[in-house]
Structures are given as C-alpha cells and as structure tokens.
CSV table of C-alpha atoms and ligand atoms in Angstrom, one decimal:
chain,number,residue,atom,x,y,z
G,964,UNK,CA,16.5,-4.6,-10.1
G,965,UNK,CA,14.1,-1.9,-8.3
G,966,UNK,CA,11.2,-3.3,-6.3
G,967,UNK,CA,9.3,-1.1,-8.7
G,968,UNK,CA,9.1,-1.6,-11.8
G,969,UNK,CA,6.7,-1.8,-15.1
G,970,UNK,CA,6.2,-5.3,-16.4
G,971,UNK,CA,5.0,-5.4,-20.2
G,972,UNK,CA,3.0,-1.5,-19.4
G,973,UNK,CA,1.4,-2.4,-15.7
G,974,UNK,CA,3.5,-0.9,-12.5
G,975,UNK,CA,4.6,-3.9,-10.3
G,976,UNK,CA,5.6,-3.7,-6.6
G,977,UNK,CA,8.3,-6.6,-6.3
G,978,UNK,CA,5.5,-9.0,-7.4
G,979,UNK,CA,2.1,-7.7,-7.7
G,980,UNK,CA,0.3,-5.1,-9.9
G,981,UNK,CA,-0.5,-1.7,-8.4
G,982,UNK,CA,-3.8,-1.9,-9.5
G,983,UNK,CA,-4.3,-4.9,-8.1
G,984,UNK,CA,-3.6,-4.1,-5.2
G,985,UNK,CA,-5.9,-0.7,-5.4
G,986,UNK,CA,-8.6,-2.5,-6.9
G,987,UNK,CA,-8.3,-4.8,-3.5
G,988,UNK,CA,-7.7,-2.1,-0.6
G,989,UNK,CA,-8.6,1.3,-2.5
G,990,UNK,CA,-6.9,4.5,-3.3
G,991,UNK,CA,-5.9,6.5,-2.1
G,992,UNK,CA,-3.0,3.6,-0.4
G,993,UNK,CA,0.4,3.9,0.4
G,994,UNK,CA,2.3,0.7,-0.5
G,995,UNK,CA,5.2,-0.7,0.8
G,996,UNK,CA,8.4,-3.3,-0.7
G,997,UNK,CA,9.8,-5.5,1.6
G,998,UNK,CA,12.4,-6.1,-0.3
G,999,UNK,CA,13.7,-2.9,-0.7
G,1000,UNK,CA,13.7,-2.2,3.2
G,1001,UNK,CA,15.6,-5.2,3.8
G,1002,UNK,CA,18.0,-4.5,1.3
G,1003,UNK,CA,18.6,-0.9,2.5
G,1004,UNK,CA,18.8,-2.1,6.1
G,1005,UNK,CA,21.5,-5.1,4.8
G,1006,UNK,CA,23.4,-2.4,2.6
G,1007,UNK,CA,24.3,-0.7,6.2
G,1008,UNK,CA,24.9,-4.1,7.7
G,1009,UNK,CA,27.8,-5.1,5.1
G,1010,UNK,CA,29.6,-1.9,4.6
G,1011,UNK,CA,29.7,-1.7,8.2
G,1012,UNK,CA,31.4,-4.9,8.4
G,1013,UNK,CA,33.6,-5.8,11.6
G,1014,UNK,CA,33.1,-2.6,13.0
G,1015,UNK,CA,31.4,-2.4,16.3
G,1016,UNK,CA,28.1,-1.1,15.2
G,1017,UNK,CA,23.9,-0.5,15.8
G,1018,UNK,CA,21.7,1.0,13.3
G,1019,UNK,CA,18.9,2.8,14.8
G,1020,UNK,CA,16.1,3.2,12.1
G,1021,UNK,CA,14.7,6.4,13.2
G,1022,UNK,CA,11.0,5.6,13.6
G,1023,UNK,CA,9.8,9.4,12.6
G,1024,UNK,CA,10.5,8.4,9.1
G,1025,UNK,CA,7.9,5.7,9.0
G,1026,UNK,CA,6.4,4.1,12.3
G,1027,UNK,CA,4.5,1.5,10.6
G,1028,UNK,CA,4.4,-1.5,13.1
G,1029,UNK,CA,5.0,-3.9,9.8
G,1030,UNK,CA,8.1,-2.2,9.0
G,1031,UNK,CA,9.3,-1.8,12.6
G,1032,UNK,CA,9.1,-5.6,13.0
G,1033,UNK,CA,10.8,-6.3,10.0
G,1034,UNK,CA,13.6,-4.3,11.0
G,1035,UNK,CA,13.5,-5.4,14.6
G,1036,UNK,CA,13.7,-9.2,13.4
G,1037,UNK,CA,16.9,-8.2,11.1
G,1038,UNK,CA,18.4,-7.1,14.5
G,1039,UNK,CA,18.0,-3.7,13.8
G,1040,UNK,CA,17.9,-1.1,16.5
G,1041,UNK,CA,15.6,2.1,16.6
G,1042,UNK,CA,16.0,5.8,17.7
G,1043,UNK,CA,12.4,7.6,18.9
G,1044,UNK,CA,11.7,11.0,19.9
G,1045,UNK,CA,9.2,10.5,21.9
G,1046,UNK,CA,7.3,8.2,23.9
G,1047,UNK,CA,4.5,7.2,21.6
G,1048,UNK,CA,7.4,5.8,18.8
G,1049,UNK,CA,8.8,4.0,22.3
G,1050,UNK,CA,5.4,2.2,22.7
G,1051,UNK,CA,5.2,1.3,19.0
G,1052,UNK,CA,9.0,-0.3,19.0
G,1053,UNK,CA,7.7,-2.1,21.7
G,1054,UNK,CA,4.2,-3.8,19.8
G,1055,UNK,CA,6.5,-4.3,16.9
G,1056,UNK,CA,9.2,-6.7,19.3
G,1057,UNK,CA,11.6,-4.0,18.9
G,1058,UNK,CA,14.6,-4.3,21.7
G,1059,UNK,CA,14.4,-1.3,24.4
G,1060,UNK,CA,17.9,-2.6,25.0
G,1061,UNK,CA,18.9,-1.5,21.2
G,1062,UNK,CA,16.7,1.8,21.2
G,1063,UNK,CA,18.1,5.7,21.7
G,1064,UNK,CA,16.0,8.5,22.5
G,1065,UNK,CA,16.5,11.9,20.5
G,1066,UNK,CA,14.6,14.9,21.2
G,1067,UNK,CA,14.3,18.7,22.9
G,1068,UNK,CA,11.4,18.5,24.2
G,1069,UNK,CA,12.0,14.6,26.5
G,1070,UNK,CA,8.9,15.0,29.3
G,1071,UNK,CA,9.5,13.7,32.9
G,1072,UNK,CA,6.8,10.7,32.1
G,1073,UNK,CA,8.6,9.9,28.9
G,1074,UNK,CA,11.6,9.7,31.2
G,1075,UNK,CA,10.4,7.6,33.4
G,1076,UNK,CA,8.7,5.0,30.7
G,1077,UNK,CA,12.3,4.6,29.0
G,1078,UNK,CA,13.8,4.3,31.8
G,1079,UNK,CA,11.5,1.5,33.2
G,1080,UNK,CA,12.1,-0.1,29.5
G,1081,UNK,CA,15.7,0.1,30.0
G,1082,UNK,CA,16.9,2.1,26.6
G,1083,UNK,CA,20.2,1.8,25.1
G,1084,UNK,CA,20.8,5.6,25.8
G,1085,UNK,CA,19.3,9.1,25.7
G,1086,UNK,CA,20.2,11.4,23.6
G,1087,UNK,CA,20.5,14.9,25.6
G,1088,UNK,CA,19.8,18.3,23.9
G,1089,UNK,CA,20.4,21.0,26.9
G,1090,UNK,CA,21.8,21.6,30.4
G,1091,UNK,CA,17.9,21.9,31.4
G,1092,UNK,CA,17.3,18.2,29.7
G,1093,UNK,CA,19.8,16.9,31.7
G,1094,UNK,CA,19.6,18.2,35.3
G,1095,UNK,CA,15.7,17.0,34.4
G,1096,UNK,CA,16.6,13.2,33.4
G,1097,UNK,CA,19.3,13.1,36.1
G,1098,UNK,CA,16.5,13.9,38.7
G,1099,UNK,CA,14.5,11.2,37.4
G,1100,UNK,CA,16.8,8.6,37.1
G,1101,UNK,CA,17.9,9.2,40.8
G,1102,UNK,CA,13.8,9.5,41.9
G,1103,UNK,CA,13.5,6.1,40.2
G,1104,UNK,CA,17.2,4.5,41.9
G,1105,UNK,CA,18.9,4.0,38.5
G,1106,UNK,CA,21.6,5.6,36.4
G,1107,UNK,CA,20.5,7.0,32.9
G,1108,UNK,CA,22.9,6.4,30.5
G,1109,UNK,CA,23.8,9.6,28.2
G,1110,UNK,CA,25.2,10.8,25.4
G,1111,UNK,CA,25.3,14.4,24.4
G,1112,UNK,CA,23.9,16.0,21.3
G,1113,UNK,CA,26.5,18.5,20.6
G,1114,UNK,CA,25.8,20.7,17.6
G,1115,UNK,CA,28.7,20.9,15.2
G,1116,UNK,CA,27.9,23.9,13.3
G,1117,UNK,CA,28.2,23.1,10.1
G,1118,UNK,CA,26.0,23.7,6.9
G,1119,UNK,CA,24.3,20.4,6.0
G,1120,UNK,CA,23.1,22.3,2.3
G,1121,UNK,CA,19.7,20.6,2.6
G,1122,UNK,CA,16.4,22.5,3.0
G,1123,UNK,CA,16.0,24.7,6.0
G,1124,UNK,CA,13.4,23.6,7.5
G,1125,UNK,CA,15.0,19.8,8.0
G,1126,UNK,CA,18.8,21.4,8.6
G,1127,UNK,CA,19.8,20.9,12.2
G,1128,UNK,CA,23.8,21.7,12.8
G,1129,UNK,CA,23.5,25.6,12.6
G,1130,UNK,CA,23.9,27.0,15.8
G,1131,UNK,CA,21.4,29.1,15.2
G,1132,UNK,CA,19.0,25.7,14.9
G,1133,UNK,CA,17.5,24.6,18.2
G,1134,UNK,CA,19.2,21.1,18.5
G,1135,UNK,CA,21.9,19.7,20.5
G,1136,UNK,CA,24.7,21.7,22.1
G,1137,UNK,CA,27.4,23.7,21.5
G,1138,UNK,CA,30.7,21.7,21.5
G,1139,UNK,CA,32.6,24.0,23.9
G,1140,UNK,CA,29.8,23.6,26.6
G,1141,UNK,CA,28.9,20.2,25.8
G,1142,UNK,CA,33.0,19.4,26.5
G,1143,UNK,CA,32.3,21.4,30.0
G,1144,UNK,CA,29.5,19.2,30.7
G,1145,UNK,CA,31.2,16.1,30.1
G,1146,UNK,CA,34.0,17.4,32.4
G,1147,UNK,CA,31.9,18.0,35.2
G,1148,UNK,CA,29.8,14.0,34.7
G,1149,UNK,CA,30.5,13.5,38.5
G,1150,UNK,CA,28.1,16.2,38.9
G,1151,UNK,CA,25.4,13.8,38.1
G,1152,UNK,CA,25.1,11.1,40.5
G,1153,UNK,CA,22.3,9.5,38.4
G,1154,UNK,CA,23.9,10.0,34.9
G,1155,UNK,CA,26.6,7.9,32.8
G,1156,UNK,CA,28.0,9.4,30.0
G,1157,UNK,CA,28.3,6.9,28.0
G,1158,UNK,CA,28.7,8.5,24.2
G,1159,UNK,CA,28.2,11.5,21.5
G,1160,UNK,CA,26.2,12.4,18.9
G,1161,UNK,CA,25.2,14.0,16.7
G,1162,UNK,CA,22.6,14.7,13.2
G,1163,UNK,CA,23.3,17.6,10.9
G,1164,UNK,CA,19.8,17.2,8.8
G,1165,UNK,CA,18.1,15.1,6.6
G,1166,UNK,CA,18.2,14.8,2.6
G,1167,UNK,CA,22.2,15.1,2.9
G,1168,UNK,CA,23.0,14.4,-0.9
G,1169,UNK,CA,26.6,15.2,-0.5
G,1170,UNK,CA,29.7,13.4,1.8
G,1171,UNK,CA,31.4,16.8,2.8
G,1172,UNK,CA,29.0,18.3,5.3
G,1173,UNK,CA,29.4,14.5,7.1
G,1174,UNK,CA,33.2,14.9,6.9
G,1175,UNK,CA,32.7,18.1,8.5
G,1176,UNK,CA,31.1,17.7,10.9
G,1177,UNK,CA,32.9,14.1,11.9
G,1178,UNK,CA,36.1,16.2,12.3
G,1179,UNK,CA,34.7,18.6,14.8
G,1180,UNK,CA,33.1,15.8,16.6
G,1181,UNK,CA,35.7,13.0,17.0
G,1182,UNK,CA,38.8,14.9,17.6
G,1183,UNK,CA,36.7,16.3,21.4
G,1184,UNK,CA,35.9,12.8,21.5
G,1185,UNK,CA,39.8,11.9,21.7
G,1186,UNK,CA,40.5,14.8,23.8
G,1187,UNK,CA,37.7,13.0,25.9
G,1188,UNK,CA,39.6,9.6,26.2
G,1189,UNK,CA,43.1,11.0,27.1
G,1190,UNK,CA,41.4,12.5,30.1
G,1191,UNK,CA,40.5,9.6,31.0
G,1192,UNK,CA,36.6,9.9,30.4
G,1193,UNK,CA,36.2,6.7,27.7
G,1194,UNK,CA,32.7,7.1,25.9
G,1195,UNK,CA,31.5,3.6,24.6
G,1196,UNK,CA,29.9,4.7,21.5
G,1197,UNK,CA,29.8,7.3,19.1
G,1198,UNK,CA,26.7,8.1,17.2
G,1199,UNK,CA,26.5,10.0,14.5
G,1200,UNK,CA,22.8,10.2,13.3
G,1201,UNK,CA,20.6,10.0,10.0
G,1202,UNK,CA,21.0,12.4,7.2
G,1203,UNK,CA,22.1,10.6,4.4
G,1204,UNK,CA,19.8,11.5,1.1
G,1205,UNK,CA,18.3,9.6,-1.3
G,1206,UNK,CA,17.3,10.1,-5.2
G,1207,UNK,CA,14.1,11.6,-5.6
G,1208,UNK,CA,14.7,13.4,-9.1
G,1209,UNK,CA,17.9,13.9,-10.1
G,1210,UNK,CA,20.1,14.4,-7.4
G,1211,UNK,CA,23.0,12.2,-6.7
G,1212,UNK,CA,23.7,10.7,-3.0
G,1213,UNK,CA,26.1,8.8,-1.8
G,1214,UNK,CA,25.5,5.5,-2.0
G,1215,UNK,CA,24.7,3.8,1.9
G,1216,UNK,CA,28.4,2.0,0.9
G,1217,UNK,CA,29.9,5.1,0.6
G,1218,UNK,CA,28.4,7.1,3.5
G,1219,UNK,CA,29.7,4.3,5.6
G,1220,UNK,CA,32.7,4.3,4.5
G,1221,UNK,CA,33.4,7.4,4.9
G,1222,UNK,CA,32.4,7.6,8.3
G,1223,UNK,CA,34.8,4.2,9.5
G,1224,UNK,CA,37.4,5.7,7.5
G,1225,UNK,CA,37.2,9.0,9.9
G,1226,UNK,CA,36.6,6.9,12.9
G,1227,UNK,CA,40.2,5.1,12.4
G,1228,UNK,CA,41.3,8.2,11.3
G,1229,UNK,CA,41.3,9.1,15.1
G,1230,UNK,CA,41.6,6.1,16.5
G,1231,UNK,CA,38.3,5.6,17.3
G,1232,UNK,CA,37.1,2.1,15.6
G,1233,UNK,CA,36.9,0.6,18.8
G,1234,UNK,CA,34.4,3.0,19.9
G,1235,UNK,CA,30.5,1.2,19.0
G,1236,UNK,CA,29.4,3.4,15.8
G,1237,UNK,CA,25.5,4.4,15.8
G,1238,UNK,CA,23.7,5.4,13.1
G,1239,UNK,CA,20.5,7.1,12.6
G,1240,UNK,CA,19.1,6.4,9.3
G,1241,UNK,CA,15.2,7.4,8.5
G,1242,UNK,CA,14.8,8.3,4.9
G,1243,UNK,CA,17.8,6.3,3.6
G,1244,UNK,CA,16.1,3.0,5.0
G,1245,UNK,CA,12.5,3.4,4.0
G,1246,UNK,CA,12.2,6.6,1.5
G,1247,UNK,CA,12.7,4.5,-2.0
G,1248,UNK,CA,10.7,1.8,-0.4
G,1249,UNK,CA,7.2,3.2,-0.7
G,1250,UNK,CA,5.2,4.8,-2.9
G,1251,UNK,CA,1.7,6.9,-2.5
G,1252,UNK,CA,-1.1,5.4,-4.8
G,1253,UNK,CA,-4.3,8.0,-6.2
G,1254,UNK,CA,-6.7,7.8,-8.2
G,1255,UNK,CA,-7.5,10.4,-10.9
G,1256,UNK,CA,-10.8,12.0,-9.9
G,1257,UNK,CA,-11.4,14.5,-12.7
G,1258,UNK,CA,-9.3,16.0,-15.3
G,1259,UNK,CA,-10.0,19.7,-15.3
G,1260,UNK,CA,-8.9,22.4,-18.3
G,1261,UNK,CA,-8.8,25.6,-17.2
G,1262,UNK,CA,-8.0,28.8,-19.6
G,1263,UNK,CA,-4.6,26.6,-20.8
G,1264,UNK,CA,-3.9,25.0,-17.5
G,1265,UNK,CA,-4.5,21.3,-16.9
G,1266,UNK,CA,-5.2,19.7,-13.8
G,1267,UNK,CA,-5.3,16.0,-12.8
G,1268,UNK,CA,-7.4,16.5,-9.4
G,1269,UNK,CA,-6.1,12.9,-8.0
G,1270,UNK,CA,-7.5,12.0,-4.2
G,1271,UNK,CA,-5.0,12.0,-2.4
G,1272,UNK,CA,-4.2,15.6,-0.8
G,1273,UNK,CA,-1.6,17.6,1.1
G,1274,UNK,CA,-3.0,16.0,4.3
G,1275,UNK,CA,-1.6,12.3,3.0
G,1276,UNK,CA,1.8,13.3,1.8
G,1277,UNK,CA,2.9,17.1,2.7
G,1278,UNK,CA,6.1,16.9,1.9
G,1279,UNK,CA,5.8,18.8,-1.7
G,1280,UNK,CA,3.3,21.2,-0.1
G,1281,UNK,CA,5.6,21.7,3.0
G,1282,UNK,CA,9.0,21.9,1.4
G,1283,UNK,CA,8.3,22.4,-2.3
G,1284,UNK,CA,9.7,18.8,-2.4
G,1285,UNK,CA,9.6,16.8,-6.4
G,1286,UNK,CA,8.5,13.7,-6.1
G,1287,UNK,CA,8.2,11.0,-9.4
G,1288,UNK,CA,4.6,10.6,-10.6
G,1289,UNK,CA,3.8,7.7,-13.0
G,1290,UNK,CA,0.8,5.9,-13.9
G,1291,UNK,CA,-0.3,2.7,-12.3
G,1292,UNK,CA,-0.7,1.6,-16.2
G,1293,UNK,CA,1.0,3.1,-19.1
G,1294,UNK,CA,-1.3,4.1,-22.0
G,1295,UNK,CA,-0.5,4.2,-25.7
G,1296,UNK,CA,-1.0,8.2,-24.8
G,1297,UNK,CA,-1.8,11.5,-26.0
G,1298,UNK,CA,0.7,12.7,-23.3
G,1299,UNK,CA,-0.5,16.1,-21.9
G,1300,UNK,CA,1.2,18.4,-19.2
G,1301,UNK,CA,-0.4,18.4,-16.1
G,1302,UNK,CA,-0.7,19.9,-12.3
G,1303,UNK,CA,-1.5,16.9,-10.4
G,1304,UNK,CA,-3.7,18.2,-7.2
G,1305,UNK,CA,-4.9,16.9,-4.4
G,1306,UNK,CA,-8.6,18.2,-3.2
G,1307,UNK,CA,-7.9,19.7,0.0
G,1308,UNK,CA,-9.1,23.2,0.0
G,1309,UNK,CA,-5.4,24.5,0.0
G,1310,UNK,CA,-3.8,26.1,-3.7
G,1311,UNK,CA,-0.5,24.1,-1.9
G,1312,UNK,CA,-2.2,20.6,-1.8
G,1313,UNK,CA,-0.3,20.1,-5.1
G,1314,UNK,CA,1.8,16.9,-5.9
G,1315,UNK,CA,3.8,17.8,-8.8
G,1316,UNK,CA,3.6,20.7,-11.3
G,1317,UNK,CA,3.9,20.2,-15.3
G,1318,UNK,CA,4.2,16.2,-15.4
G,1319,UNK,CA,3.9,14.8,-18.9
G,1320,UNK,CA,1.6,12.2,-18.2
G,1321,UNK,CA,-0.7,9.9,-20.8
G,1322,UNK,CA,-3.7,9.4,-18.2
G,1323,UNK,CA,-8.0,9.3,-18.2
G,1324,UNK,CA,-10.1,10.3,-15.2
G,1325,UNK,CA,-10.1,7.0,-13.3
G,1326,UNK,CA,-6.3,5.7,-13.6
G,1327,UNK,CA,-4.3,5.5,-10.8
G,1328,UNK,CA,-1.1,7.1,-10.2
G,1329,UNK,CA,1.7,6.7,-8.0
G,1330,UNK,CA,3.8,9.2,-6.2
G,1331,UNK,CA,6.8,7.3,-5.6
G,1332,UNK,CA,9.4,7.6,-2.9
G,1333,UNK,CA,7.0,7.9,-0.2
G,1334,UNK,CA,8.0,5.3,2.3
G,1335,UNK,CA,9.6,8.2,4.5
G,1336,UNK,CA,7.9,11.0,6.1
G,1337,UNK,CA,4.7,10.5,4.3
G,1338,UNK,CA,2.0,8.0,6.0
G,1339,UNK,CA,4.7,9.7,9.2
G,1340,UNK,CA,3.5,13.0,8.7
G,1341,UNK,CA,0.0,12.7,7.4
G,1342,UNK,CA,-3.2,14.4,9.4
G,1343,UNK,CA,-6.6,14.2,8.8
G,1344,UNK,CA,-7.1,17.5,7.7
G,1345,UNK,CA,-10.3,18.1,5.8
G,1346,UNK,CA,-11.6,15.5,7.9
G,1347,UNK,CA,-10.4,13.0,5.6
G,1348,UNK,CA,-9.5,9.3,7.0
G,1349,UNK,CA,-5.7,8.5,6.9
G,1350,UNK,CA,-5.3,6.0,3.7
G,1351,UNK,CA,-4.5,2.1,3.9
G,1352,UNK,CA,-0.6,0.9,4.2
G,1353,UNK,CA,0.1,-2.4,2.3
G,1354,UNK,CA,3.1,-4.3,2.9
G,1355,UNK,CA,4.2,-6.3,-0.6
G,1356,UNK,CA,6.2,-9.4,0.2
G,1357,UNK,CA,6.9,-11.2,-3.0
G,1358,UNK,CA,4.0,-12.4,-4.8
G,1359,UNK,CA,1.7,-11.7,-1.6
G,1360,UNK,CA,0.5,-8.2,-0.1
G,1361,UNK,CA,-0.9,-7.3,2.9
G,1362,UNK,CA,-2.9,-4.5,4.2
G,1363,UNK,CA,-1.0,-3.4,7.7
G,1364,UNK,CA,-2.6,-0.6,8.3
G,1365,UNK,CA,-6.7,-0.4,7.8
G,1366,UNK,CA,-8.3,2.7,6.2
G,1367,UNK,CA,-9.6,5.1,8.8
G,1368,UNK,CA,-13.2,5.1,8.9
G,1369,UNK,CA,-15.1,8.0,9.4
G,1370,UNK,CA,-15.9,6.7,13.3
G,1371,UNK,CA,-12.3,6.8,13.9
G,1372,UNK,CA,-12.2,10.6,12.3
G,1373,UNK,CA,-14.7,11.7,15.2
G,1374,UNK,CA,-13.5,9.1,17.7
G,1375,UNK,CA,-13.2,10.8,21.3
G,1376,UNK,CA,-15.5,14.0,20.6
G,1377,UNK,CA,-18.2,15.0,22.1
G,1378,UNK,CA,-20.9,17.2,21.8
G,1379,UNK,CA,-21.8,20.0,24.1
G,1380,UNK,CA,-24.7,22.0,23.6
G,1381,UNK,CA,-24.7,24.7,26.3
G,1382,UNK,CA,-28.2,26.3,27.4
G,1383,UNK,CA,-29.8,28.7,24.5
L,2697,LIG,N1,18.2,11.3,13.9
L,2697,LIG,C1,17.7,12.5,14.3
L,2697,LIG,C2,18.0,13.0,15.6
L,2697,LIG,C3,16.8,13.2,13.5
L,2697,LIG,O1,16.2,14.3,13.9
L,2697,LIG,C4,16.4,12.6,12.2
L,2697,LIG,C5,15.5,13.3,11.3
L,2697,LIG,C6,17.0,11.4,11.9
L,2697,LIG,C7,17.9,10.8,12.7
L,2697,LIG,C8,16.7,10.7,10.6
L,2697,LIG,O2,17.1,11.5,9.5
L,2697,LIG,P1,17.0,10.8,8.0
L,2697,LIG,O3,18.0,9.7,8.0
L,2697,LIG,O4,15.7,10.4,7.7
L,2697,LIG,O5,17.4,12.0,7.1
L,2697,LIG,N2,10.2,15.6,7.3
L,2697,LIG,C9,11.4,15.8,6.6
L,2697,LIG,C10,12.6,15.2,7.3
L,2697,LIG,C11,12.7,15.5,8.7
L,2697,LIG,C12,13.9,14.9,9.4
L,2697,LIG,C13,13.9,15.1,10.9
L,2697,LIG,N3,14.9,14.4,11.6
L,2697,LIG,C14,11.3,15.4,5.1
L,2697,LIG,O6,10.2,14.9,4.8
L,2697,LIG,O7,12.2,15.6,4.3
C-alpha cells in the first residue's frame, strides 16, 4: 500500500494527517515517507541479488541530510557533482569510501577535498578533466582512481533539457576516444582506471534506450579486458523514470534485471555493477504541501492562487512537467476546474493547468511526487524563504529542515551607500 494515501476523506503520510502536520510546521512544507525511500532503496538491493553491486543515490535529486542518513545507514552509497553534495554526505555519515563524483565542471579544490576524503572513484567527462585531476592527484602523492564517462549516443526519449547521451549533449566522451584514452592509462602516472560509465538522462520510462546504450558500452568494456586492461566496476548511472501521470516505467525489478541480464550477456557479472539512481529512489517519496490563498474567477478562467511558487518546485515551470494535485481533505464538492498558481510574479509559476478539484480558499493541497528535484532545485526567488522539510516515520514526523527566516534571506549582504 502507498505511503500516501486517504484514510476515511483526510490525506495520510504513512501515519499522520497532512494537515496535521501543516497545522504544526506550516505551508507551504515539503514532506517526506520514510517508508517509501527505504522501500525503493531495498527494491534495488533484492533484484540486485548476488551480484557484485553499490547504489549510489545521486544526491542532486534530494540532498536532505535526513534522507542522506537514512540511505547511508541502509549501506547505501552516493554519487555528487560537486563538492558541496561531498560535504553534505559527509554530515549525513555517508561513506567517502562508497561515494563517486560525476560532473564537467570538477574544480582543482574539489579535487583535492575528495581526494583527501578518499572517494570510491571520479567520474571523468573530458581529456582537459583528466590531465587536471591527474596533476592533482600527483601534487597531493596519490593515485585518483577513474572511470570514464563515455557518451553512448543514444536517444534516451526523455525531455531535452534532462537527455544527456546525444553527442551533441555536453557530457561524457565519445566512445572511440574514450577507448584511446584508456589505451594510453600509463600516460597518467597519478591515475587508475579503475571503471566505465555512463547516464543517458533522467525520466527514462522505457527499457530500450538502457539496452542500447548497455550494448555499446559493455562490448568496449570486453574489448578492454582481452587487452589486458581489467576495469573493476562498471557503472551505469540513474535514469530510470517513475509514474507521475500516466506513464508506465519499468519497475526498479525490471530495470535491474535487464541490466544483470546484459552484464552476463558479455561476461561481465564479475565486474562490481554501479548504479546511479536519483528520481527513482526519492521522487514518489515526497510530496509539496500549499495552502489555497485565494480563489480567483477571471472572465471564465479559475484560479487557485496556492503559496507555494515556481521558486519551491520548478519543475512544471521549467519543463512543462504534470504533477498530481489533490486536496489535503476531500470535500463533499462542487468540483470546479482550476489553474492552480503559485504567486511569484512569473505567468510560468503555475503547478497544474485544468485540475478538477472540490476545494475553499484555505485548504491545503498537495503536489505529489516531489521528493526529487524539488526542495533540490528550489531558490528563493521573490525573496521568499525556502519551505520546511518533514521527515514522516510511522506515526511520528519530524521537521528536518527549518523554514528559512527572513534573516537567513538577507544573510551575508551588506549595505553600501557610496558618497551622494
Ligand atoms: N547520474 C548522473 C551523472 C546524473 O546526471 C543524474 C541526473 C543521475 C545520476 C540521476 O538521475 P535520475 O536517476 O534521478 O534520473 N531536474 C530534472 C532531472 C535532472 C537530472 C540530472 N542528472 C528533473 O526534475 O526532471
């Protein structure tokens, strides 16, 4: 049974009423099920089975330190992209030792810092990327271990903006040079090339673009091995979709076992799988809760002005994505079509367009499927304060992330009034 679900007419996380916990904390709030991370996270663990194997929650999706520690006491590993998702593995007891670092733009200090942690392995984008870490591996006496991003090529039929295995996309490397570069490892004293990757894009609701790209990638990495250059792991990054409307992913059963049954197709399942997941481990697991400011008729249109904006959850403004919304408590009705908007001063900041909803001015909403890339990608634009995060656990919530106040909107500034 979902996490989320109505008991009698009143929305329950696992346990506890929304509007309990909104009446507690205040909306807007995102809120987060326990129980639906863990079960994600165990879902990889089982269908994975025997098989050598390290799922690296990719942070981007939701760095929450709550959530980071739950996975990191599961035994979960994580995959940053930059140095500020490093430090917050690190408050939340996550293991350097089980961490990779993805990324184009890797600077010299966040080099250094994993390094000094001692990360499982970097994940290198370009030539440029690696003469750089090479350099300051040697400058700090160590070896950096590496795996290449190559870039497959293939069509991952998700949005464009989150598709990343075009070459014409600015992520990893082309195979054929990538294959050069692994040819030529003795030309980096301070590098071992320890595995692959690679991640297509994100939202992946179908199995064949993973196929595809798994049999341009593990066939080089066989190639690889009979010249006698044995990588350790493969990893093949996040991707894999989840149901927002009415789409229909793979299960995280089936993704896996696709991907095992490509690795022995090759002759690879002694090779340590990695995988990547973001959205697939934390996107069904939250949800986004507003309150219904005003309720606005305008020459036929309706508008539930809700406030929560674009700034707390972009992803509808950013890549016209549909998100659920449902009431916090169903009412008897009339049901009416609405726009439901946020009131940032954007005609984007809108959360869903023509939703038959039975609500008043005053009821709370929630936006469901939020746990990934929402709180992750949220600003302050507006000058609004980021919302609360609560963690449900059962019959118990907690808030694990206070409200921003409005001295932490203007901490730092300063004002400078030159002479008149
Ligand atoms: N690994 C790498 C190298 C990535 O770039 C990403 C996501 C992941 C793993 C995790 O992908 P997932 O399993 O979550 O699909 N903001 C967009 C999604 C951006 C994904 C960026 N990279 C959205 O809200 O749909």
């Amino acid at each position: 049974m979902s996490a989320f679900d109505y008991r009698d007419d009143r929305l329950f996380v696992e346990g506890v009423a929304l509007a309990e916990i909104v009446d507690a904390v205040g909306s807007p709030c995102y809120v987060y099920s326990r129980r639906t991370l863990v079960e994600a996270y165990r879902a990889f663990v089982e269908a994975l089975g025997d098989q050598p194997s390290l799922v690296c929650y990719a942070v981007k999706a939701n760095g929450n330190l709550a959530l980071l520690a739950t996975l990191a006491d599961l035994g979960a590993g994580f995959d940053i992209v930059s140095q500020g998702e490093l430090e917050r593995v690190l408050a939340a007891g996550g293991d350097p030792a089980r961490t990779v670092f993805s990324g184009v733009g890797k600077t010299e200090a966040e080099m250094r810092r994993a390094l000094e942690v001692g990360i499982r392995c970097f994940n290198v984008e370009s030539m440029a990327e690696l003469a750089r870490l090479d350099q300051v591996a040697g400058a700090l006496g160590v070896r950096a271990p590496v795996s290449l991003r190559v870039n497959p090529d293939v069509d991952a039929k998700t949005h464009p903006y989150i598709a990343t295995g075009l070459k014409e996309n600015k992520f990893g490397i082309a195979l054929p040079e990538a294959m050069a570069c692994y040819a030529r490892a003795r030309d980096y004293p301070h590098l071992a090339f320890i595995g692959m990757d690679c991640h297509i894009g994100s939202q992946l609701t179908d199995l064949r673009p993973f196929a595809d790209a798994l049999d341009r990638v593990l066939p080089e990495i066989v190639r690889l091995r009979r010249a006698g250059l044995a990588l350790a792991h493969v990893d093949v990054g996040g991707g894999l979709g989840i149901r927002y409307r009415d789409e229909r992913p793979p299960t995280i059963g089936a993704y896996v076992a696709l991907v095992l049954d490509r690795l022995s197709s090759y002759g690879l399942e002694d090779s340590e799988l990695i995988l990547e997941p973001g959205r697939a481990l934390v996107g069904a697991a939250g949800l986004l809760a507003t309150r219904v400011e005003y309720i606005k008729d305008a020459d036929g249109k309706r508008f539930a002005i809700v406030d929560a904006g674009m700034n707390d959850l972009i992803r509808p403004a950013l890549y016209g994505a549909w998100q659920n919304v449902i009431p916090a408590r169903r009412r008897p009705g009339p049901v009416r079509e609405y726009d439901v908007v946020g009131p940032v001063c954007e005609s984007a900041d809108v959360f869903g367009r023509g939703r038959s909803l039975a609500i008043e001015p005053g009821d709370v909403l929630a936006i469901a499927d939020a746990g990934a890339y929402g709180s992750a990608m949220g600003s302050q634009y507006n000058a609004r304060p980021r919302p609360a995060e609560v963690l449900v656990d059962g019959a118990r919530f907690h808030v694990v992330r206070e409200r921003e106040t409005y001295d932490d909107l203007m901490r730092g500034e300063r004002v400078v009034r030159g002479g008149l």
